[in-house]
Amino acid sequence: MDKQTLRTMLKDHKMVYVKPIFGTMGLGVMRVEKISAATNEKYRCQLGFQPRTFRKYDQLYRTIEKIKMKRSYMVQKGIHLLKYKKRPFDIRVMYSIIRKGTGKPQVLSGDWRIREKSLPITTVAALHYRWILY
């Protein structure tokens, strides 16, 4: 991810996630938003519990570069999640091909996660429910 890629993605989508290419459990994931209020643009970046606001894009990008520390990151379009009791949640489903029988994809398991208050992602969930089908 470079400076122009992030700028273009924010222009097109207003909210994006900047995340390590090699990562797990949401570590290093930042939610970045472009906030336009009349003529002055602002940006918000959240890694962990405290979001930070920037008046200029260059300030935002310098901060992200410091966090990245030469590691490879990607930028991904953000989506606004549905909410349960005023907190965003997501549903994840695992499919697998069953070799016996029809060979059609069948749902084996899934879970839904309710985001921890003040965190930018649902990977580190306050409530995590799992269901398994066999």
Coordinates of C-alpha atoms in Angstrom, one line a residue:
M1 CA 0.0 0.0 0.0
D2 CA 1.4 3.4 -0.9
K3 CA 0.3 7.0 -0.3
Q4 CA -1.7 7.4 -3.5
T5 CA -3.5 4.0 -3.2
L6 CA -4.8 4.9 0.3
R7 CA -5.8 8.4 -0.9
T8 CA -7.7 6.9 -3.9
M9 CA -9.5 4.3 -1.7
L10 CA -10.5 6.9 0.8
K11 CA -11.9 9.1 -2.0
D12 CA -13.9 6.2 -3.4
H13 CA -15.1 4.5 -0.2
K14 CA -14.8 7.0 2.7
M15 CA -14.0 4.1 5.1
V16 CA -11.2 1.6 4.6
Y17 CA -9.2 -0.9 6.6
V18 CA -5.4 -0.8 6.5
K19 CA -4.1 -4.2 7.6
P20 CA -0.9 -6.3 7.6
I21 CA -0.6 -8.7 4.7
F22 CA 0.7 -11.3 7.1
G23 CA -1.3 -11.1 10.3
T24 CA -3.7 -12.8 12.6
M25 CA -6.4 -12.0 15.2
G26 CA -6.8 -8.4 14.0
L27 CA -3.3 -7.3 15.2
G28 CA -2.2 -4.1 13.4
V29 CA -5.6 -3.5 11.7
M30 CA -6.5 0.2 11.4
R31 CA -9.9 1.6 10.4
V32 CA -9.4 4.8 8.4
E33 CA -12.1 7.2 7.5
K34 CA -12.4 10.4 5.5
I35 CA -14.7 12.9 7.2
S36 CA -15.9 15.8 5.1
A37 CA -17.4 18.7 6.9
A38 CA -18.3 21.5 4.4
T39 CA -14.9 22.6 2.9
N40 CA -12.3 21.3 5.4
E41 CA -11.6 17.6 5.2
K42 CA -10.6 15.5 8.2
Y43 CA -9.4 12.0 8.6
R44 CA -9.8 9.5 11.5
C45 CA -7.6 6.6 12.1
Q46 CA -8.3 4.0 14.8
L47 CA -5.8 1.3 16.0
G48 CA -6.9 -0.1 19.3
F49 CA -9.3 1.8 21.6
Q50 CA -8.5 5.5 20.8
P51 CA -9.3 7.0 17.4
R52 CA -7.1 9.9 16.3
T53 CA -8.3 12.8 14.0
F54 CA -6.1 14.5 11.5
R55 CA -6.7 17.7 9.6
K56 CA -4.5 16.9 6.7
Y57 CA -3.9 13.7 4.7
D58 CA -0.1 14.0 5.0
Q59 CA -0.4 13.9 8.8
L60 CA -2.6 10.8 8.6
Y61 CA -0.3 9.0 6.2
R62 CA 2.9 9.8 8.3
T63 CA 1.2 8.3 11.3
I64 CA 0.3 5.1 9.4
E65 CA 3.8 4.8 8.1
K66 CA 5.2 5.0 11.7
I67 CA 2.8 2.2 12.7
K68 CA 3.7 0.0 9.7
M69 CA 7.4 0.2 10.4
K70 CA 8.4 -1.2 6.9
R71 CA 6.0 -4.1 7.1
S72 CA 3.8 -4.8 4.1
Y73 CA 0.2 -3.6 4.5
M74 CA -2.8 -3.6 2.2
V75 CA -5.9 -1.4 2.1
Q76 CA -9.4 -2.9 1.9
K77 CA -12.8 -1.3 1.4
G78 CA -14.7 -0.9 4.7
I79 CA -18.3 -1.9 5.1
H80 CA -20.7 -0.7 7.7
L81 CA -21.9 -3.6 9.8
L82 CA -25.4 -4.3 11.2
K83 CA -25.8 -3.6 14.9
Y84 CA -27.0 -5.6 17.9
K85 CA -27.7 -3.5 21.0
K86 CA -25.9 -0.6 19.3
R87 CA -22.7 -2.6 18.7
P88 CA -21.6 -3.8 15.2
F89 CA -21.5 -7.5 14.6
D90 CA -20.6 -9.9 11.8
I91 CA -21.4 -13.5 10.9
R92 CA -18.8 -15.9 9.5
V93 CA -19.6 -19.2 7.9
M94 CA -17.3 -22.0 7.0
Y95 CA -18.1 -24.2 4.1
S96 CA -16.5 -27.5 3.2
I97 CA -16.9 -30.0 0.4
I98 CA -18.1 -33.3 1.8
R99 CA -16.6 -36.1 -0.4
K100 CA -19.2 -38.7 0.5
G101 CA -22.6 -38.3 -0.9
T102 CA -23.4 -35.4 -3.3
G103 CA -20.1 -33.5 -3.0
K104 CA -22.1 -30.3 -2.7
P105 CA -20.8 -27.6 -0.3
Q106 CA -22.4 -27.9 3.1
V107 CA -22.2 -25.5 6.0
L108 CA -20.1 -27.1 8.7
S109 CA -19.7 -24.3 11.2
G110 CA -20.0 -20.6 11.8
D111 CA -19.9 -17.9 14.3
W112 CA -21.1 -14.4 15.0
R113 CA -19.1 -11.8 16.8
I114 CA -20.2 -8.6 18.5
R115 CA -17.5 -6.0 18.5
E116 CA -15.9 -4.9 21.8
K117 CA -16.8 -1.4 22.7
S118 CA -14.4 1.2 21.2
L119 CA -12.5 -1.3 19.0
P120 CA -12.4 -0.8 15.2
I121 CA -12.9 -4.5 14.3
T122 CA -14.9 -7.5 15.3
T123 CA -12.0 -10.0 15.3
V124 CA -11.4 -9.2 18.9
A125 CA -15.0 -9.8 20.0
A126 CA -16.7 -9.0 23.2
L127 CA -19.2 -11.8 22.6
H128 CA -18.4 -14.7 20.3
Y129 CA -20.9 -17.4 19.6
R130 CA -20.0 -20.5 17.6
W131 CA -22.2 -23.1 16.1
I132 CA -21.2 -26.4 14.5
L133 CA -23.1 -28.8 12.2
Y134 CA -22.0 -32.3 11.5

